[in-house]
Amino acid sequence: MLNRGLQLSMGIVLLCAVPLGLACEQGATTALEKLYCQVQAKGEGADLPSFNDFRRNPPQTQRLLLKRPAKRAELPLPAKAKASGKAQVKASTAKASGSAQVSGSAQVSGKAQAPAPPKQASVLTSLKGCRIQAAGMTCRQRQYRLLDNLANKKLAAHALTPANTLQLPAVPKGLSLSQLHPYLQRAYAEYLDKMHSIGLAGATLSYSKFYYIFDEVHQHNRNFVKRFADMYTYLKKDKSTIAIGRAHKNKRSPPLSSCEPIDSAPLHFIVCDVKGANWVYQYH
């Protein structure tokens, strides 16, 4: 049963009482992670997520989360690094220690870490013959457009208001392994749609990271749905005041081998995970 009081949400979580050494105990390995620790040391990181949650986010989202606290702490944001993806593919994004359970009888992970998210058996055949262009993808005469970050002036009028919330579907009680992938596909499709509505489709989690967060949340009996609702509220507040550039501008299109369909009617996406960068294509 999920706890009501979620203490480690992705968005609004107080860390001011946590010593810097504990918050960054796993070791900062990128410039943005080091800045995270410096902001915490100066006492300006009260609204930041936990260190582990922070490092799971794509670099653009990390910069968005840090921009306001770093300004308060009078610390400059590091220059944008070239997309090597090395720092974003580190093992920490996939680690989930211990044996996780979704229900009392259905195990979701192995002995030491969570398994790779299950892919549909038909992924390779379903994407066979698809062609990726600069701004979209064509699969069996179906057109998918590439979604990227958007300026606030291009968003719907209500997009950044309290009325726009992210409410993932409730986790079914006694979730079995056979139900796991369909549930996560549905939840992930909703997450992608809502992130696009606030102009952050280019800063979304990959499906693998989404899966691992779910696995870790359930290891600790925490509220998966509330975790993302809180994160969404926090991102909306920052997006309303902070400009964020396009993630895929002038970048080479991803290889088809990095892609998989996320089909949860009426939402249909194809996502491609390339060295920590998530490419989102939506059927239209």
mmCIF file of N, CA and C in Angstrom, residues 173-269:
data_model
loop_
_atom_site.group_PDB
_atom_site.id
_atom_site.type_symbol
_atom_site.label_atom_id
_atom_site.label_comp_id
_atom_site.label_asym_id
_atom_site.label_seq_id
_atom_site.Cartn_x
_atom_site.Cartn_y
_atom_site.Cartn_z
ATOM 1 N N LYS A 173 -3.990 -2.063 -7.749
ATOM 2 C CA LYS A 173 -3.652 -2.838 -6.558
ATOM 3 C C LYS A 173 -3.244 -4.254 -6.963
ATOM 4 N N GLY A 174 -2.204 -4.756 -6.308
ATOM 5 C CA GLY A 174 -1.737 -6.095 -6.623
ATOM 6 C C GLY A 174 -1.212 -6.208 -8.040
ATOM 7 N N LEU A 175 -0.540 -5.155 -8.507
ATOM 8 C CA LEU A 175 -0.042 -5.126 -9.882
ATOM 9 C C LEU A 175 0.855 -6.327 -10.171
ATOM 10 N N SER A 176 0.513 -7.087 -11.199
ATOM 11 C CA SER A 176 1.294 -8.261 -11.572
ATOM 12 C C SER A 176 2.277 -7.892 -12.677
ATOM 13 N N LEU A 177 3.219 -8.793 -12.943
ATOM 14 C CA LEU A 177 4.201 -8.538 -13.990
ATOM 15 C C LEU A 177 3.538 -8.376 -15.351
ATOM 16 N N SER A 178 2.473 -9.125 -15.597
ATOM 17 C CA SER A 178 1.791 -9.031 -16.887
ATOM 18 C C SER A 178 1.079 -7.686 -17.051
ATOM 19 N N GLN A 179 0.742 -7.040 -15.935
ATOM 20 C CA GLN A 179 0.070 -5.740 -15.968
ATOM 21 C C GLN A 179 1.060 -4.580 -15.962
ATOM 22 N N LEU A 180 2.308 -4.852 -15.596
ATOM 23 C CA LEU A 180 3.285 -3.787 -15.370
ATOM 24 C C LEU A 180 3.551 -2.961 -16.612
ATOM 25 N N HIS A 181 3.908 -3.619 -17.717
ATOM 26 C CA HIS A 181 4.272 -2.878 -18.923
ATOM 27 C C HIS A 181 3.091 -2.082 -19.485
ATOM 28 N N PRO A 182 1.885 -2.665 -19.603
ATOM 29 C CA PRO A 182 0.751 -1.868 -20.085
ATOM 30 C C PRO A 182 0.470 -0.654 -19.197
ATOM 31 N N TYR A 183 0.590 -0.830 -17.871
ATOM 32 C CA TYR A 183 0.354 0.314 -16.974
ATOM 33 C C TYR A 183 1.385 1.408 -17.209
ATOM 34 N N LEU A 184 2.680 1.034 -17.268
ATOM 35 C CA LEU A 184 3.730 2.027 -17.429
ATOM 36 C C LEU A 184 3.651 2.706 -18.797
ATOM 37 N N GLN A 185 3.253 1.972 -19.840
ATOM 38 C CA GLN A 185 3.074 2.590 -21.155
ATOM 39 C C GLN A 185 1.993 3.666 -21.088
ATOM 40 N N ARG A 186 0.904 3.354 -20.422
ATOM 41 C CA ARG A 186 -0.195 4.317 -20.292
ATOM 42 C C ARG A 186 0.242 5.542 -19.488
ATOM 43 N N ALA A 187 0.920 5.291 -18.375
ATOM 44 C CA ALA A 187 1.375 6.392 -17.518
ATOM 45 C C ALA A 187 2.423 7.246 -18.233
ATOM 46 N N TYR A 188 3.338 6.594 -18.948
ATOM 47 C CA TYR A 188 4.403 7.312 -19.634
ATOM 48 C C TYR A 188 3.843 8.158 -20.778
ATOM 49 N N ALA A 189 2.864 7.635 -21.505
ATOM 50 C CA ALA A 189 2.227 8.401 -22.577
ATOM 51 C C ALA A 189 1.566 9.656 -22.013
ATOM 52 N N GLU A 190 0.935 9.527 -20.873
ATOM 53 C CA GLU A 190 0.307 10.687 -20.226
ATOM 54 C C GLU A 190 1.367 11.699 -19.797
ATOM 55 N N TYR A 191 2.470 11.200 -19.261
ATOM 56 C CA TYR A 191 3.585 12.068 -18.859
ATOM 57 C C TYR A 191 4.134 12.837 -20.059
ATOM 58 N N LEU A 192 4.361 12.157 -21.196
ATOM 59 C CA LEU A 192 4.874 12.814 -22.394
ATOM 60 C C LEU A 192 3.915 13.897 -22.878
ATOM 61 N N ASP A 193 2.631 13.582 -22.903
ATOM 62 C CA ASP A 193 1.626 14.528 -23.370
ATOM 63 C C ASP A 193 1.603 15.780 -22.498
ATOM 64 N N LYS A 194 1.683 15.587 -21.197
ATOM 65 C CA LYS A 194 1.627 16.720 -20.277
ATOM 66 C C LYS A 194 2.910 17.549 -20.311
ATOM 67 N N MET A 195 4.048 16.901 -20.474
ATOM 68 C CA MET A 195 5.297 17.654 -20.588
ATOM 69 C C MET A 195 5.283 18.489 -21.879
ATOM 70 N N HIS A 196 4.720 17.953 -22.942
ATOM 71 C CA HIS A 196 4.595 18.718 -24.184
ATOM 72 C C HIS A 196 3.678 19.925 -23.980
ATOM 73 N N SER A 197 2.648 19.773 -23.168
ATOM 74 C CA SER A 197 1.698 20.873 -22.965
ATOM 75 C C SER A 197 2.337 22.074 -22.285
ATOM 76 N N ILE A 198 3.441 21.873 -21.543
ATOM 77 C CA ILE A 198 4.136 23.006 -20.914
ATOM 78 C C ILE A 198 5.447 23.327 -21.634
ATOM 79 N N GLY A 199 5.602 22.767 -22.822
ATOM 80 C CA GLY A 199 6.749 23.102 -23.648
ATOM 81 C C GLY A 199 8.046 22.456 -23.238
ATOM 82 N N LEU A 200 7.990 21.259 -22.640
ATOM 83 C CA LEU A 200 9.203 20.596 -22.187
ATOM 84 C C LEU A 200 9.344 19.176 -22.753
ATOM 85 N N ALA A 201 8.847 18.954 -23.946
ATOM 86 C CA ALA A 201 8.962 17.622 -24.545
ATOM 87 C C ALA A 201 10.405 17.241 -24.806
ATOM 88 N N GLY A 202 11.268 18.223 -25.007
ATOM 89 C CA GLY A 202 12.679 17.946 -25.250
ATOM 90 C C GLY A 202 13.483 17.702 -23.998
ATOM 91 N N ALA A 203 12.830 17.808 -22.841
ATOM 92 C CA ALA A 203 13.515 17.593 -21.562
ATOM 93 C C ALA A 203 12.858 16.483 -20.766
ATOM 94 N N THR A 204 12.271 15.525 -21.471
ATOM 95 C CA THR A 204 11.557 14.438 -20.797
ATOM 96 C C THR A 204 12.496 13.302 -20.405
ATOM 97 N N LEU A 205 12.060 12.524 -19.440
ATOM 98 C CA LEU A 205 12.765 11.303 -19.068
ATOM 99 C C LEU A 205 12.600 10.263 -20.167
ATOM 100 N N SER A 206 13.602 9.456 -20.357
ATOM 101 C CA SER A 206 13.440 8.311 -21.254
ATOM 102 C C SER A 206 12.509 7.300 -20.597
ATOM 103 N N TYR A 207 11.997 6.368 -21.401
ATOM 104 C CA TYR A 207 11.119 5.345 -20.829
ATOM 105 C C TYR A 207 11.874 4.489 -19.816
ATOM 106 N N SER A 208 13.153 4.230 -20.066
ATOM 107 C CA SER A 208 13.950 3.442 -19.123
ATOM 108 C C SER A 208 14.048 4.137 -17.773
ATOM 109 N N LYS A 209 14.325 5.445 -17.767
ATOM 110 C CA LYS A 209 14.433 6.180 -16.504
ATOM 111 C C LYS A 209 13.087 6.241 -15.799
ATOM 112 N N PHE A 210 12.022 6.415 -16.574
ATOM 113 C CA PHE A 210 10.670 6.428 -16.016
ATOM 114 C C PHE A 210 10.383 5.103 -15.313
ATOM 115 N N TYR A 211 10.773 4.022 -15.972
ATOM 116 C CA TYR A 211 10.586 2.679 -15.421
ATOM 117 C C TYR A 211 11.373 2.492 -14.124
ATOM 118 N N TYR A 212 12.624 2.933 -14.121
ATOM 119 C CA TYR A 212 13.461 2.743 -12.941
ATOM 120 C C TYR A 212 12.975 3.581 -11.758
ATOM 121 N N ILE A 213 12.459 4.771 -12.036
ATOM 122 C CA ILE A 213 11.895 5.582 -10.961
ATOM 123 C C ILE A 213 10.703 4.865 -10.348
ATOM 124 N N PHE A 214 9.854 4.297 -11.205
ATOM 125 C CA PHE A 214 8.712 3.530 -10.698
ATOM 126 C C PHE A 214 9.187 2.389 -9.798
ATOM 127 N N ASP A 215 10.197 1.666 -10.258
ATOM 128 C CA ASP A 215 10.719 0.531 -9.501
ATOM 129 C C ASP A 215 11.265 0.974 -8.145
ATOM 130 N N GLU A 216 12.029 2.072 -8.144
ATOM 131 C CA GLU A 216 12.625 2.529 -6.894
ATOM 132 C C GLU A 216 11.568 3.048 -5.925
ATOM 133 N N VAL A 217 10.580 3.769 -6.450
ATOM 134 C CA VAL A 217 9.504 4.296 -5.608
ATOM 135 C C VAL A 217 8.803 3.160 -4.877
ATOM 136 N N HIS A 218 8.567 2.049 -5.584
ATOM 137 C CA HIS A 218 7.846 0.940 -4.966
ATOM 138 C C HIS A 218 8.722 0.125 -4.028
ATOM 139 N N GLN A 219 10.009 0.197 -4.190
ATOM 140 C CA GLN A 219 10.876 -0.441 -3.202
ATOM 141 C C GLN A 219 10.677 0.203 -1.826
ATOM 142 N N HIS A 220 10.402 1.494 -1.830
ATOM 143 C CA HIS A 220 10.288 2.245 -0.577
ATOM 144 C C HIS A 220 8.836 2.556 -0.214
ATOM 145 N N ASN A 221 7.889 1.901 -0.887
ATOM 146 C CA ASN A 221 6.468 2.088 -0.585
ATOM 147 C C ASN A 221 6.036 3.548 -0.636
ATOM 148 N N ARG A 222 6.484 4.252 -1.675
ATOM 149 C CA ARG A 222 6.113 5.656 -1.816
ATOM 150 C C ARG A 222 5.115 5.835 -2.949
ATOM 151 N N ASN A 223 4.616 7.052 -3.075
ATOM 152 C CA ASN A 223 3.511 7.331 -3.980
ATOM 153 C C ASN A 223 4.024 7.786 -5.347
ATOM 154 N N PHE A 224 3.985 6.897 -6.303
ATOM 155 C CA PHE A 224 4.483 7.163 -7.650
ATOM 156 C C PHE A 224 3.690 8.285 -8.324
ATOM 157 N N VAL A 225 2.383 8.261 -8.208
ATOM 158 C CA VAL A 225 1.528 9.255 -8.860
ATOM 159 C C VAL A 225 1.782 10.640 -8.287
ATOM 160 N N LYS A 226 1.875 10.750 -6.958
ATOM 161 C CA LYS A 226 2.101 12.048 -6.322
ATOM 162 C C LYS A 226 3.496 12.575 -6.627
ATOM 163 N N ARG A 227 4.438 11.686 -6.753
ATOM 164 C CA ARG A 227 5.817 12.093 -7.054
ATOM 165 C C ARG A 227 5.862 12.899 -8.354
ATOM 166 N N PHE A 228 5.174 12.414 -9.389
ATOM 167 C CA PHE A 228 5.184 13.109 -10.665
ATOM 168 C C PHE A 228 4.272 14.334 -10.652
ATOM 169 N N ALA A 229 3.198 14.294 -9.894
ATOM 170 C CA ALA A 229 2.332 15.466 -9.774
ATOM 171 C C ALA A 229 3.093 16.632 -9.152
ATOM 172 N N ASP A 230 3.870 16.354 -8.116
ATOM 173 C CA ASP A 230 4.658 17.394 -7.457
ATOM 174 C C ASP A 230 5.743 17.941 -8.382
ATOM 175 N N MET A 231 6.429 17.037 -9.087
ATOM 176 C CA MET A 231 7.456 17.459 -10.031
ATOM 177 C C MET A 231 6.865 18.391 -11.087
ATOM 178 N N TYR A 232 5.684 18.056 -11.575
ATOM 179 C CA TYR A 232 5.045 18.840 -12.631
ATOM 180 C C TYR A 232 4.701 20.250 -12.135
ATOM 181 N N THR A 233 4.220 20.339 -10.923
ATOM 182 C CA THR A 233 3.899 21.645 -10.334
ATOM 183 C C THR A 233 5.144 22.516 -10.256
ATOM 184 N N TYR A 234 6.243 21.930 -9.842
ATOM 185 C CA TYR A 234 7.492 22.667 -9.718
ATOM 186 C C TYR A 234 8.002 23.117 -11.087
ATOM 187 N N LEU A 235 7.966 22.240 -12.075
ATOM 188 C CA LEU A 235 8.443 22.589 -13.405
ATOM 189 C C LEU A 235 7.598 23.691 -14.044
ATOM 190 N N LYS A 236 6.302 23.683 -13.810
ATOM 191 C CA LYS A 236 5.430 24.730 -14.348
ATOM 192 C C LYS A 236 5.829 26.096 -13.806
ATOM 193 N N LYS A 237 6.111 26.156 -12.518
ATOM 194 C CA LYS A 237 6.492 27.430 -11.903
ATOM 195 C C LYS A 237 7.768 27.972 -12.523
ATOM 196 N N ASP A 238 8.754 27.110 -12.706
ATOM 197 C CA ASP A 238 10.009 27.570 -13.284
ATOM 198 C C ASP A 238 9.870 27.877 -14.769
ATOM 199 N N LYS A 239 9.091 27.080 -15.486
ATOM 200 C CA LYS A 239 8.932 27.307 -16.922
ATOM 201 C C LYS A 239 8.271 28.662 -17.188
ATOM 202 N N SER A 240 7.445 29.128 -16.269
ATOM 203 C CA SER A 240 6.745 30.396 -16.460
ATOM 204 C C SER A 240 7.687 31.592 -16.413
ATOM 205 N N THR A 241 8.867 31.425 -15.805
ATOM 206 C CA THR A 241 9.786 32.557 -15.645
ATOM 207 C C THR A 241 11.151 32.342 -16.290
ATOM 208 N N ILE A 242 11.452 31.113 -16.695
ATOM 209 C CA ILE A 242 12.783 30.796 -17.211
ATOM 210 C C ILE A 242 12.675 30.280 -18.642
ATOM 211 N N ALA A 243 13.461 30.874 -19.526
ATOM 212 C CA ALA A 243 13.472 30.424 -20.924
ATOM 213 C C ALA A 243 14.325 29.169 -21.059
ATOM 214 N N ILE A 244 13.870 28.244 -21.881
ATOM 215 C CA ILE A 244 14.628 27.023 -22.131
ATOM 216 C C ILE A 244 14.638 26.766 -23.631
ATOM 217 N N GLY A 245 15.826 26.538 -24.187
ATOM 218 C CA GLY A 245 15.962 26.380 -25.628
ATOM 219 C C GLY A 245 15.546 25.008 -26.120
ATOM 220 N N ARG A 246 15.472 24.876 -27.425
ATOM 221 C CA ARG A 246 15.138 23.589 -28.031
ATOM 222 C C ARG A 246 16.254 22.587 -27.770
ATOM 223 N N ALA A 247 15.884 21.346 -27.563
ATOM 224 C CA ALA A 247 16.862 20.304 -27.230
ATOM 225 C C ALA A 247 17.481 19.666 -28.463
ATOM 226 N N HIS A 248 16.758 19.648 -29.574
ATOM 227 C CA HIS A 248 17.209 18.883 -30.733
ATOM 228 C C HIS A 248 17.563 19.753 -31.947
ATOM 229 N N LYS A 249 17.696 21.039 -31.748
ATOM 230 C CA LYS A 249 18.011 21.941 -32.854
ATOM 231 C C LYS A 249 19.381 21.616 -33.441
ATOM 232 N N ASN A 250 19.412 21.444 -34.755
ATOM 233 C CA ASN A 250 20.657 21.185 -35.490
ATOM 234 C C ASN A 250 21.367 19.901 -35.051
ATOM 235 N N LYS A 251 20.614 18.946 -34.491
ATOM 236 C CA LYS A 251 21.216 17.675 -34.081
ATOM 237 C C LYS A 251 20.852 16.574 -35.079
ATOM 238 N N ARG A 252 21.744 15.619 -35.202
ATOM 239 C CA ARG A 252 21.497 14.483 -36.087
ATOM 240 C C ARG A 252 20.348 13.641 -35.558
ATOM 241 N N SER A 253 19.482 13.212 -36.448
ATOM 242 C CA SER A 253 18.338 12.384 -36.040
ATOM 243 C C SER A 253 18.815 11.092 -35.402
ATOM 244 N N PRO A 254 18.055 10.544 -34.445
ATOM 245 C CA PRO A 254 18.471 9.323 -33.757
ATOM 246 C C PRO A 254 18.382 8.106 -34.659
ATOM 247 N N PRO A 255 19.173 7.065 -34.395
ATOM 248 C CA PRO A 255 19.048 5.825 -35.169
ATOM 249 C C PRO A 255 17.767 5.092 -34.788
ATOM 250 N N LEU A 256 17.176 4.413 -35.737
ATOM 251 C CA LEU A 256 15.926 3.709 -35.484
ATOM 252 C C LEU A 256 16.092 2.632 -34.410
ATOM 253 N N SER A 257 17.304 2.106 -34.269
ATOM 254 C CA SER A 257 17.561 1.063 -33.275
ATOM 255 C C SER A 257 17.395 1.569 -31.841
ATOM 256 N N SER A 258 17.393 2.894 -31.645
ATOM 257 C CA SER A 258 17.243 3.455 -30.299
ATOM 258 C C SER A 258 15.787 3.764 -29.970
ATOM 259 N N CYS A 259 14.876 3.425 -30.855
ATOM 260 C CA CYS A 259 13.478 3.847 -30.730
ATOM 261 C C CYS A 259 12.547 2.690 -30.360
ATOM 262 N N GLU A 260 11.432 3.049 -29.750
ATOM 263 C CA GLU A 260 10.374 2.083 -29.481
ATOM 264 C C GLU A 260 9.032 2.797 -29.401
ATOM 265 N N PRO A 261 7.957 2.109 -29.786
ATOM 266 C CA PRO A 261 6.636 2.735 -29.735
ATOM 267 C C PRO A 261 6.078 2.763 -28.318
ATOM 268 N N ILE A 262 5.362 3.829 -28.011
ATOM 269 C CA ILE A 262 4.613 3.946 -26.759
ATOM 270 C C ILE A 262 3.167 4.153 -27.167
ATOM 271 N N ASP A 263 2.423 3.074 -27.225
ATOM 272 C CA ASP A 263 1.050 3.130 -27.711
ATOM 273 C C ASP A 263 0.075 2.915 -26.561
ATOM 274 N N SER A 264 -0.672 3.954 -26.274
ATOM 275 C CA SER A 264 -1.703 3.875 -25.244
ATOM 276 C C SER A 264 -2.847 4.772 -25.700
ATOM 277 N N ALA A 265 -3.766 4.186 -26.483
ATOM 278 C CA ALA A 265 -4.842 4.960 -27.104
ATOM 279 C C ALA A 265 -5.524 5.859 -26.061
ATOM 280 N N PRO A 266 -5.802 7.113 -26.430
ATOM 281 C CA PRO A 266 -5.681 7.697 -27.777
ATOM 282 C C PRO A 266 -4.310 8.331 -28.056
ATOM 283 N N LEU A 267 -3.340 8.163 -27.151
ATOM 284 C CA LEU A 267 -2.023 8.756 -27.332
ATOM 285 C C LEU A 267 -1.074 7.754 -27.972
ATOM 286 N N HIS A 268 -0.366 8.187 -29.009
ATOM 287 C CA HIS A 268 0.569 7.307 -29.704
ATOM 288 C C HIS A 268 1.888 8.047 -29.917
ATOM 289 N N PHE A 269 2.948 7.499 -29.365
ATOM 290 C CA PHE A 269 4.269 8.110 -29.480
ATOM 291 C C PHE A 269 5.290 7.081 -29.941
#
